[in-house]
């Protein structure tokens, strides 16, 4: 069963076409890594999945619900999809505890007790229970991103979207975030991750998508993507040789 | 110069100051509320809403406050009369309050708009991503941050309004300045009373501005 299904999606910013006829899907429990050069449309594509970015052509279904349909209750749909951003985007005026509980209470209508319990459970899981009373500005980037993951998980999402979750982090903090993501993947969470962390992709991805100038150029299994480099497109080869040098 | 005559006039001056402060607090509250609505309209993608708000702001920023006050004094009762069909007396205080609120809203709108725009777009996305509606995202996430950032400017604008409330003399309201002038005339010491009133306005406004600057420095850190 496909949890996320993207069919022939195109999007324009005025004259500029940022996505061209993108088609792919993410099955339940699958981990799909999206990579590609800067400006290729990775963020735009992943944000169309929870309708943060509208699109003009094609269709997207999440758990059978059409994202592009004007009748769809978008807030309700988004509440079921977790999203983690490059710049964490914790709410800086709220404490860590409030960051974890506010949407549970206001969006899902959970009681404070229930929201606290859930929030603390996930905060503990990302190893930050001791920081519950602090504010986002008092945490390191890696810690903030782990809180952001906990915030998304506390909503009991059916799938998680990640948009370059480690690219704004100092190198020594990348692994603490990747560790949480690997664990999540191994537990069977459905994940769509924009990332250039090929180690992560090798470890847990089922499929790898490569994008270039708004097109999905490659969409294949991890083993095919990494194991059969000769069959890759020129652009993908160039890209891989660049990032694998590091 | 004889300032001793101000002492017996103190109760009346205090009454005047109370009216000034009451007008200020109500006008700031209403003005900020209306200004926030206007700012949200201006930032809306609906061209009709943003056009309306833009016209409103441009209009009120292009006419003198004194004109708005006198105009509302005459127009508001007439308008109400026309709507309700019966004669309703609104009083000078209410008509002035409405005038200040609507006039200041144009200025607060621009401050709040800049405040909202200064919050990174990612915050709105993050609020949406956890399932918040537009209203919740604004109320719970964007506006609290915007107001914190804009607090010094909002207060500075309110200090200006504090001085501008003295324009209520035009419709005969006895605020602090008008009371001082009338008392001074009665006891024949207009200069002393006006100097005293000026000193009071200066101390309050300058004191408030200094506090605002300090607050601004604290927020900047
Ligand atoms: N609001 C916008 N208006 C116009 N063009 C935009 C807008 N947002 C993004 N773009 C353009 O769309 C293209 C794709 O952007 P996107 O952010 O999806 O790329 P990306 O693959 O995520 O890149 P990066 O690796 O730098 O994050 C880029 O060329 C970008 O300049
Ligand atoms: Mg991006």
PDB file of C-alpha atoms in Angstrom, chain A:
ATOM      1  CA  UNK A   1       0.000   0.000   0.000  1.00  0.00           C
ATOM      2  CA  UNK A   2       1.432   3.368  -0.868  1.00  0.00           C
ATOM      3  CA  UNK A   3       1.344   5.928   1.884  1.00  0.00           C
ATOM      4  CA  UNK A   4       2.481   8.816  -0.289  1.00  0.00           C
ATOM      5  CA  UNK A   5       1.764   8.793  -3.980  1.00  0.00           C
ATOM      6  CA  UNK A   6       2.968  11.608  -6.238  1.00  0.00           C
ATOM      7  CA  UNK A   7       1.573  11.515  -9.769  1.00  0.00           C
ATOM      8  CA  UNK A   8       2.783  13.722 -12.630  1.00  0.00           C
ATOM      9  CA  UNK A   9       3.235  16.769 -10.431  1.00  0.00           C
ATOM     10  CA  UNK A  10       4.352  20.027 -12.046  1.00  0.00           C
ATOM     11  CA  UNK A  11       4.799  23.383 -10.391  1.00  0.00           C
ATOM     12  CA  UNK A  12       5.692  26.828 -11.630  1.00  0.00           C
ATOM     13  CA  UNK A  13       6.855  30.002  -9.934  1.00  0.00           C
ATOM     14  CA  UNK A  14       5.484  32.402 -12.526  1.00  0.00           C
ATOM     15  CA  UNK A  15       7.304  31.473 -15.721  1.00  0.00           C
ATOM     16  CA  UNK A  16       9.887  29.325 -13.973  1.00  0.00           C
ATOM     17  CA  UNK A  17       9.045  25.634 -13.836  1.00  0.00           C
ATOM     18  CA  UNK A  18      10.422  24.271 -10.588  1.00  0.00           C
ATOM     19  CA  UNK A  19       8.915  20.748 -10.807  1.00  0.00           C
ATOM     20  CA  UNK A  20       8.331  18.875 -14.061  1.00  0.00           C
ATOM     21  CA  UNK A  21       6.096  15.833 -14.209  1.00  0.00           C
ATOM     22  CA  UNK A  22       7.331  14.253 -10.971  1.00  0.00           C
ATOM     23  CA  UNK A  23       6.018  10.782 -10.211  1.00  0.00           C
ATOM     24  CA  UNK A  24       6.995   8.533  -7.332  1.00  0.00           C
ATOM     25  CA  UNK A  25       5.584   6.874  -4.273  1.00  0.00           C
ATOM     26  CA  UNK A  26       6.493   5.888  -0.767  1.00  0.00           C
ATOM     27  CA  UNK A  27       4.990   2.688   0.578  1.00  0.00           C
ATOM     28  CA  UNK A  28       4.052   2.114   4.178  1.00  0.00           C
ATOM     29  CA  UNK A  29       7.198   1.527   6.226  1.00  0.00           C
ATOM     30  CA  UNK A  30       9.457   2.546   3.376  1.00  0.00           C
ATOM     31  CA  UNK A  31      12.363   4.976   3.673  1.00  0.00           C
ATOM     32  CA  UNK A  32      13.005   7.037   0.566  1.00  0.00           C
ATOM     33  CA  UNK A  33      15.988   9.358   0.296  1.00  0.00           C
ATOM     34  CA  UNK A  34      15.802  12.310  -2.098  1.00  0.00           C
ATOM     35  CA  UNK A  35      19.051  13.872  -3.264  1.00  0.00           C
ATOM     36  CA  UNK A  36      20.210  16.184  -6.009  1.00  0.00           C
ATOM     37  CA  UNK A  37      22.076  19.434  -6.612  1.00  0.00           C
ATOM     38  CA  UNK A  38      21.075  22.712  -4.984  1.00  0.00           C
ATOM     39  CA  UNK A  39      18.043  24.251  -6.626  1.00  0.00           C
ATOM     40  CA  UNK A  40      16.879  21.008  -8.190  1.00  0.00           C
ATOM     41  CA  UNK A  41      13.502  21.213  -6.431  1.00  0.00           C
ATOM     42  CA  UNK A  42      13.956  18.741  -3.554  1.00  0.00           C
ATOM     43  CA  UNK A  43      12.520  21.030  -0.884  1.00  0.00           C
ATOM     44  CA  UNK A  44       9.714  22.090  -3.172  1.00  0.00           C
ATOM     45  CA  UNK A  45       8.788  18.488  -3.934  1.00  0.00           C
ATOM     46  CA  UNK A  46       8.758  17.364  -0.313  1.00  0.00           C
ATOM     47  CA  UNK A  47       6.719  20.419   0.695  1.00  0.00           C
ATOM     48  CA  UNK A  48       4.065  19.660  -1.873  1.00  0.00           C
ATOM     49  CA  UNK A  49       3.393  16.412   0.006  1.00  0.00           C
ATOM     50  CA  UNK A  50       1.897  18.249   2.993  1.00  0.00           C
ATOM     51  CA  UNK A  51       0.676  21.168   0.895  1.00  0.00           C
ATOM     52  CA  UNK A  52       3.119  23.720   2.253  1.00  0.00           C
ATOM     53  CA  UNK A  53       3.779  24.374  -1.422  1.00  0.00           C
ATOM     54  CA  UNK A  54       0.839  24.286  -3.830  1.00  0.00           C
ATOM     55  CA  UNK A  55       1.280  22.724  -7.264  1.00  0.00           C
ATOM     56  CA  UNK A  56      -0.520  23.411 -10.517  1.00  0.00           C
ATOM     57  CA  UNK A  57      -0.590  20.021 -12.229  1.00  0.00           C
ATOM     58  CA  UNK A  58      -0.810  16.399 -11.172  1.00  0.00           C
ATOM     59  CA  UNK A  59      -2.036  14.703  -8.036  1.00  0.00           C
ATOM     60  CA  UNK A  60      -0.682  13.734  -4.644  1.00  0.00           C
ATOM     61  CA  UNK A  61      -2.333  11.256  -2.315  1.00  0.00           C
ATOM     62  CA  UNK A  62      -1.395  10.771   1.302  1.00  0.00           C
ATOM     63  CA  UNK A  63      -3.025   7.739   2.880  1.00  0.00           C
ATOM     64  CA  UNK A  64      -5.604   7.893   0.096  1.00  0.00           C
ATOM     65  CA  UNK A  65      -6.461  11.564   0.628  1.00  0.00           C
ATOM     66  CA  UNK A  66      -5.919  13.983  -2.250  1.00  0.00           C
ATOM     67  CA  UNK A  67      -3.640  16.859  -1.213  1.00  0.00           C
ATOM     68  CA  UNK A  68      -4.543  19.055  -4.172  1.00  0.00           C
ATOM     69  CA  UNK A  69      -8.303  18.723  -3.729  1.00  0.00           C
ATOM     70  CA  UNK A  70      -9.756  22.046  -2.601  1.00  0.00           C
ATOM     71  CA  UNK A  71     -12.190  20.174  -0.350  1.00  0.00           C
ATOM     72  CA  UNK A  72      -9.444  18.452   1.633  1.00  0.00           C
ATOM     73  CA  UNK A  73      -9.069  19.663   5.215  1.00  0.00           C
ATOM     74  CA  UNK A  74      -5.380  20.538   4.964  1.00  0.00           C
ATOM     75  CA  UNK A  75      -4.704  21.311   8.656  1.00  0.00           C
ATOM     76  CA  UNK A  76      -6.161  17.922   9.552  1.00  0.00           C
ATOM     77  CA  UNK A  77      -4.077  16.172   6.915  1.00  0.00           C
ATOM     78  CA  UNK A  78      -0.890  18.000   7.914  1.00  0.00           C
ATOM     79  CA  UNK A  79      -1.417  17.075  11.557  1.00  0.00           C
ATOM     80  CA  UNK A  80      -0.988  13.448  10.496  1.00  0.00           C
ATOM     81  CA  UNK A  81       2.313  14.045   8.664  1.00  0.00           C
ATOM     82  CA  UNK A  82       5.413  14.955  10.640  1.00  0.00           C
ATOM     83  CA  UNK A  83       7.869  17.398   9.131  1.00  0.00           C
ATOM     84  CA  UNK A  84      11.408  18.284  10.124  1.00  0.00           C
ATOM     85  CA  UNK A  85      13.077  21.353   8.629  1.00  0.00           C
ATOM     86  CA  UNK A  86      16.632  22.317   7.788  1.00  0.00           C
ATOM     87  CA  UNK A  87      16.547  25.182  10.295  1.00  0.00           C
ATOM     88  CA  UNK A  88      14.713  23.228  13.023  1.00  0.00           C
ATOM     89  CA  UNK A  89      11.939  25.839  13.267  1.00  0.00           C
ATOM     90  CA  UNK A  90      11.206  25.260  16.921  1.00  0.00           C
ATOM     91  CA  UNK A  91       8.944  27.999  18.266  1.00  0.00           C
ATOM     92  CA  UNK A  92      11.496  30.278  19.991  1.00  0.00           C
ATOM     93  CA  UNK A  93       9.013  32.008  22.302  1.00  0.00           C
ATOM     94  CA  UNK A  94       7.863  28.707  23.802  1.00  0.00           C
ATOM     95  CA  UNK A  95       9.700  26.353  26.153  1.00  0.00           C
ATOM     96  CA  UNK A  96      10.735  22.911  24.942  1.00  0.00           C
ATOM     97  CA  UNK A  97       7.775  21.434  26.820  1.00  0.00           C
ATOM     98  CA  UNK A  98       5.372  23.884  25.186  1.00  0.00           C
ATOM     99  CA  UNK A  99       6.903  23.198  21.781  1.00  0.00           C
ATOM    100  CA  UNK A 100       6.084  19.541  22.297  1.00  0.00           C
ATOM    101  CA  UNK A 101       2.563  20.008  23.635  1.00  0.00           C
ATOM    102  CA  UNK A 102       1.042  23.047  21.911  1.00  0.00           C
ATOM    103  CA  UNK A 103      -0.099  21.299  18.732  1.00  0.00           C
ATOM    104  CA  UNK A 104      -1.161  18.158  20.592  1.00  0.00           C
ATOM    105  CA  UNK A 105      -3.477  20.317  22.670  1.00  0.00           C
ATOM    106  CA  UNK A 106      -4.627  22.903  20.150  1.00  0.00           C
ATOM    107  CA  UNK A 107      -4.760  20.722  17.061  1.00  0.00           C
ATOM    108  CA  UNK A 108      -5.490  17.216  18.337  1.00  0.00           C
ATOM    109  CA  UNK A 109      -7.473  18.388  21.352  1.00  0.00           C
ATOM    110  CA  UNK A 110      -5.491  16.288  23.815  1.00  0.00           C
ATOM    111  CA  UNK A 111      -5.576  17.124  27.504  1.00  0.00           C
ATOM    112  CA  UNK A 112      -2.516  18.754  29.042  1.00  0.00           C
ATOM    113  CA  UNK A 113      -1.754  15.539  30.950  1.00  0.00           C
ATOM    114  CA  UNK A 114      -1.891  13.391  27.874  1.00  0.00           C
ATOM    115  CA  UNK A 115       0.119  15.877  25.811  1.00  0.00           C
ATOM    116  CA  UNK A 116       2.771  16.142  28.516  1.00  0.00           C
ATOM    117  CA  UNK A 117       3.057  12.394  28.796  1.00  0.00           C
ATOM    118  CA  UNK A 118       3.472  11.958  25.035  1.00  0.00           C
ATOM    119  CA  UNK A 119       5.820  14.910  24.763  1.00  0.00           C
ATOM    120  CA  UNK A 120       8.054  13.736  27.586  1.00  0.00           C
ATOM    121  CA  UNK A 121       8.087  10.206  26.207  1.00  0.00           C
ATOM    122  CA  UNK A 122       9.504  11.392  22.902  1.00  0.00           C
ATOM    123  CA  UNK A 123      11.796  13.947  24.504  1.00  0.00           C
ATOM    124  CA  UNK A 124      13.233  11.097  26.523  1.00  0.00           C
ATOM    125  CA  UNK A 125      13.585   9.020  23.374  1.00  0.00           C
ATOM    126  CA  UNK A 126      15.741  11.669  21.731  1.00  0.00           C
ATOM    127  CA  UNK A 127      17.742  11.878  24.960  1.00  0.00           C
ATOM    128  CA  UNK A 128      16.788  15.389  26.045  1.00  0.00           C
ATOM    129  CA  UNK A 129      14.421  14.926  28.958  1.00  0.00           C
ATOM    130  CA  UNK A 130      16.664  17.018  31.187  1.00  0.00           C
ATOM    131  CA  UNK A 131      16.127  20.063  28.934  1.00  0.00           C
ATOM    132  CA  UNK A 132      12.327  20.172  29.120  1.00  0.00           C
ATOM    133  CA  UNK A 133      12.184  23.528  30.881  1.00  0.00           C
ATOM    134  CA  UNK A 134      14.623  25.344  28.607  1.00  0.00           C
ATOM    135  CA  UNK A 135      13.938  27.494  25.569  1.00  0.00           C
ATOM    136  CA  UNK A 136      15.073  26.571  22.043  1.00  0.00           C
ATOM    137  CA  UNK A 137      17.730  29.297  22.032  1.00  0.00           C
ATOM    138  CA  UNK A 138      19.456  27.606  24.968  1.00  0.00           C
ATOM    139  CA  UNK A 139      20.033  24.356  23.060  1.00  0.00           C
ATOM    140  CA  UNK A 140      22.667  23.436  20.469  1.00  0.00           C
ATOM    141  CA  UNK A 141      21.605  22.913  16.862  1.00  0.00           C
ATOM    142  CA  UNK A 142      21.723  19.145  17.168  1.00  0.00           C
ATOM    143  CA  UNK A 143      19.627  19.247  20.319  1.00  0.00           C
ATOM    144  CA  UNK A 144      17.099  21.585  18.701  1.00  0.00           C
ATOM    145  CA  UNK A 145      16.743  19.267  15.737  1.00  0.00           C
ATOM    146  CA  UNK A 146      16.167  16.293  18.038  1.00  0.00           C
ATOM    147  CA  UNK A 147      13.454  18.275  19.832  1.00  0.00           C
ATOM    148  CA  UNK A 148      11.939  19.082  16.431  1.00  0.00           C
ATOM    149  CA  UNK A 149      11.814  15.360  15.647  1.00  0.00           C
ATOM    150  CA  UNK A 150      10.209  14.668  19.029  1.00  0.00           C
ATOM    151  CA  UNK A 151       7.678  17.436  18.390  1.00  0.00           C
ATOM    152  CA  UNK A 152       6.668  15.792  15.123  1.00  0.00           C
ATOM    153  CA  UNK A 153       6.550  12.286  16.632  1.00  0.00           C
ATOM    154  CA  UNK A 154       4.340  13.431  19.513  1.00  0.00           C
ATOM    155  CA  UNK A 155       1.563  13.946  16.963  1.00  0.00           C
ATOM    156  CA  UNK A 156       1.622  10.195  16.154  1.00  0.00           C
ATOM    157  CA  UNK A 157       2.293  10.798  12.442  1.00  0.00           C
ATOM    158  CA  UNK A 158       1.606   8.204   9.777  1.00  0.00           C
ATOM    159  CA  UNK A 159       4.679   9.407   7.858  1.00  0.00           C
ATOM    160  CA  UNK A 160       7.627  11.737   8.381  1.00  0.00           C
ATOM    161  CA  UNK A 161       9.120  14.248   5.958  1.00  0.00           C
ATOM    162  CA  UNK A 162      12.673  15.505   6.444  1.00  0.00           C
ATOM    163  CA  UNK A 163      14.120  18.439   4.503  1.00  0.00           C
ATOM    164  CA  UNK A 164      17.909  18.353   4.892  1.00  0.00           C
ATOM    165  CA  UNK A 165      17.675  17.857   8.655  1.00  0.00           C
ATOM    166  CA  UNK A 166      21.437  17.827   9.193  1.00  0.00           C
ATOM    167  CA  UNK A 167      22.756  20.330   6.662  1.00  0.00           C
ATOM    168  CA  UNK A 168      22.576  23.326   9.020  1.00  0.00           C
ATOM    169  CA  UNK A 169      24.432  21.467  11.774  1.00  0.00           C
ATOM    170  CA  UNK A 170      28.058  21.563  12.798  1.00  0.00           C
ATOM    171  CA  UNK A 171      29.688  18.289  11.703  1.00  0.00           C
ATOM    172  CA  UNK A 172      30.030  16.956  15.239  1.00  0.00           C
ATOM    173  CA  UNK A 173      26.259  17.187  15.733  1.00  0.00           C
ATOM    174  CA  UNK A 174      25.196  15.447  12.555  1.00  0.00           C
ATOM    175  CA  UNK A 175      25.393  11.953  13.976  1.00  0.00           C
ATOM    176  CA  UNK A 176      23.218  12.529  17.029  1.00  0.00           C
ATOM    177  CA  UNK A 177      20.395  13.520  14.668  1.00  0.00           C
ATOM    178  CA  UNK A 178      21.078  10.742  12.148  1.00  0.00           C
ATOM    179  CA  UNK A 179      21.070   8.183  14.965  1.00  0.00           C
ATOM    180  CA  UNK A 180      17.534   9.189  15.904  1.00  0.00           C
ATOM    181  CA  UNK A 181      16.473   8.975  12.256  1.00  0.00           C
ATOM    182  CA  UNK A 182      18.058   5.553  11.766  1.00  0.00           C
ATOM    183  CA  UNK A 183      16.275   4.240  14.836  1.00  0.00           C
ATOM    184  CA  UNK A 184      13.008   5.647  13.535  1.00  0.00           C
ATOM    185  CA  UNK A 185      13.540   3.995  10.161  1.00  0.00           C
ATOM    186  CA  UNK A 186      14.332   0.661  11.764  1.00  0.00           C
ATOM    187  CA  UNK A 187      11.109   0.839  13.747  1.00  0.00           C
ATOM    188  CA  UNK A 188       9.181   0.952  10.503  1.00  0.00           C
ATOM    189  CA  UNK A 189       8.309   4.651  10.198  1.00  0.00           C
ATOM    190  CA  UNK A 190       7.395   5.736   6.677  1.00  0.00           C
ATOM    191  CA  UNK A 191       9.976   8.380   5.782  1.00  0.00           C
ATOM    192  CA  UNK A 192      10.750  10.694   2.894  1.00  0.00           C
ATOM    193  CA  UNK A 193      14.115  12.356   3.522  1.00  0.00           C
ATOM    194  CA  UNK A 194      15.850  15.026   1.520  1.00  0.00           C
ATOM    195  CA  UNK A 195      19.461  14.519   2.527  1.00  0.00           C
ATOM    196  CA  UNK A 196      22.951  14.247   1.173  1.00  0.00           C
ATOM    197  CA  UNK A 197      24.013  11.911   3.963  1.00  0.00           C
ATOM    198  CA  UNK A 198      24.781   8.918   1.798  1.00  0.00           C
ATOM    199  CA  UNK A 199      25.848   6.894   4.831  1.00  0.00           C
ATOM    200  CA  UNK A 200      22.317   7.254   6.136  1.00  0.00           C
ATOM    201  CA  UNK A 201      20.915   6.304   2.736  1.00  0.00           C
ATOM    202  CA  UNK A 202      23.116   3.212   2.563  1.00  0.00           C
ATOM    203  CA  UNK A 203      22.114   2.134   6.039  1.00  0.00           C
ATOM    204  CA  UNK A 204      18.330   2.495   6.011  1.00  0.00           C
ATOM    205  CA  UNK A 205      16.971   3.681   2.677  1.00  0.00           C
ATOM    206  CA  UNK A 206      14.827   1.370   0.604  1.00  0.00           C
ATOM    207  CA  UNK A 207      14.927   3.654  -2.409  1.00  0.00           C
ATOM    208  CA  UNK A 208      16.901   6.641  -3.595  1.00  0.00           C
ATOM    209  CA  UNK A 209      15.505   9.408  -5.765  1.00  0.00           C
ATOM    210  CA  UNK A 210      17.833  11.739  -7.626  1.00  0.00           C
ATOM    211  CA  UNK A 211      16.477  15.082  -8.829  1.00  0.00           C
ATOM    212  CA  UNK A 212      17.895  17.522 -11.311  1.00  0.00           C
ATOM    213  CA  UNK A 213      16.329  20.787 -12.519  1.00  0.00           C
ATOM    214  CA  UNK A 214      12.882  19.831 -11.351  1.00  0.00           C
ATOM    215  CA  UNK A 215      12.905  16.337 -12.837  1.00  0.00           C
ATOM    216  CA  UNK A 216      13.071  13.034 -11.018  1.00  0.00           C
ATOM    217  CA  UNK A 217      16.011  11.593 -12.935  1.00  0.00           C
ATOM    218  CA  UNK A 218      16.605   8.442 -10.920  1.00  0.00           C
ATOM    219  CA  UNK A 219      14.189   6.471  -8.774  1.00  0.00           C
ATOM    220  CA  UNK A 220      15.549   3.075  -7.872  1.00  0.00           C
ATOM    221  CA  UNK A 221      16.326   0.716  -5.043  1.00  0.00           C
ATOM    222  CA  UNK A 222      19.258   1.537  -2.819  1.00  0.00           C
ATOM    223  CA  UNK A 223      21.194  -1.496  -4.056  1.00  0.00           C
ATOM    224  CA  UNK A 224      20.694  -0.478  -7.661  1.00  0.00           C
ATOM    225  CA  UNK A 225      21.591   3.156  -6.921  1.00  0.00           C
ATOM    226  CA  UNK A 226      24.835   2.454  -5.088  1.00  0.00           C
ATOM    227  CA  UNK A 227      25.678  -0.984  -6.458  1.00  0.00           C
ATOM    228  CA  UNK A 228      25.396  -0.291 -10.151  1.00  0.00           C
ATOM    229  CA  UNK A 229      26.956   3.121 -10.726  1.00  0.00           C
ATOM    230  CA  UNK A 230      27.503   2.536 -14.433  1.00  0.00           C
ATOM    231  CA  UNK A 231      23.779   2.423 -15.075  1.00  0.00           C
ATOM    232  CA  UNK A 232      23.245   5.883 -13.548  1.00  0.00           C
ATOM    233  CA  UNK A 233      22.627   9.006 -15.573  1.00  0.00           C
ATOM    234  CA  UNK A 234      25.528  11.366 -16.261  1.00  0.00           C
ATOM    235  CA  UNK A 235      24.137  13.994 -13.881  1.00  0.00           C
ATOM    236  CA  UNK A 236      23.737  11.496 -11.074  1.00  0.00           C
ATOM    237  CA  UNK A 237      27.259  10.190 -11.569  1.00  0.00           C
ATOM    238  CA  UNK A 238      28.692  13.707 -11.441  1.00  0.00           C
ATOM    239  CA  UNK A 239      26.681  14.502  -8.358  1.00  0.00           C
ATOM    240  CA  UNK A 240      27.626  11.294  -6.567  1.00  0.00           C
ATOM    241  CA  UNK A 241      31.297  11.624  -7.360  1.00  0.00           C
ATOM    242  CA  UNK A 242      31.203  15.125  -5.870  1.00  0.00           C
ATOM    243  CA  UNK A 243      29.488  14.303  -2.609  1.00  0.00           C
ATOM    244  CA  UNK A 244      31.159  10.924  -2.100  1.00  0.00           C
ATOM    245  CA  UNK A 245      34.591  12.564  -2.117  1.00  0.00           C
ATOM    246  CA  UNK A 246      33.893  13.985   1.323  1.00  0.00           C
TER     247      UNK A 246
END
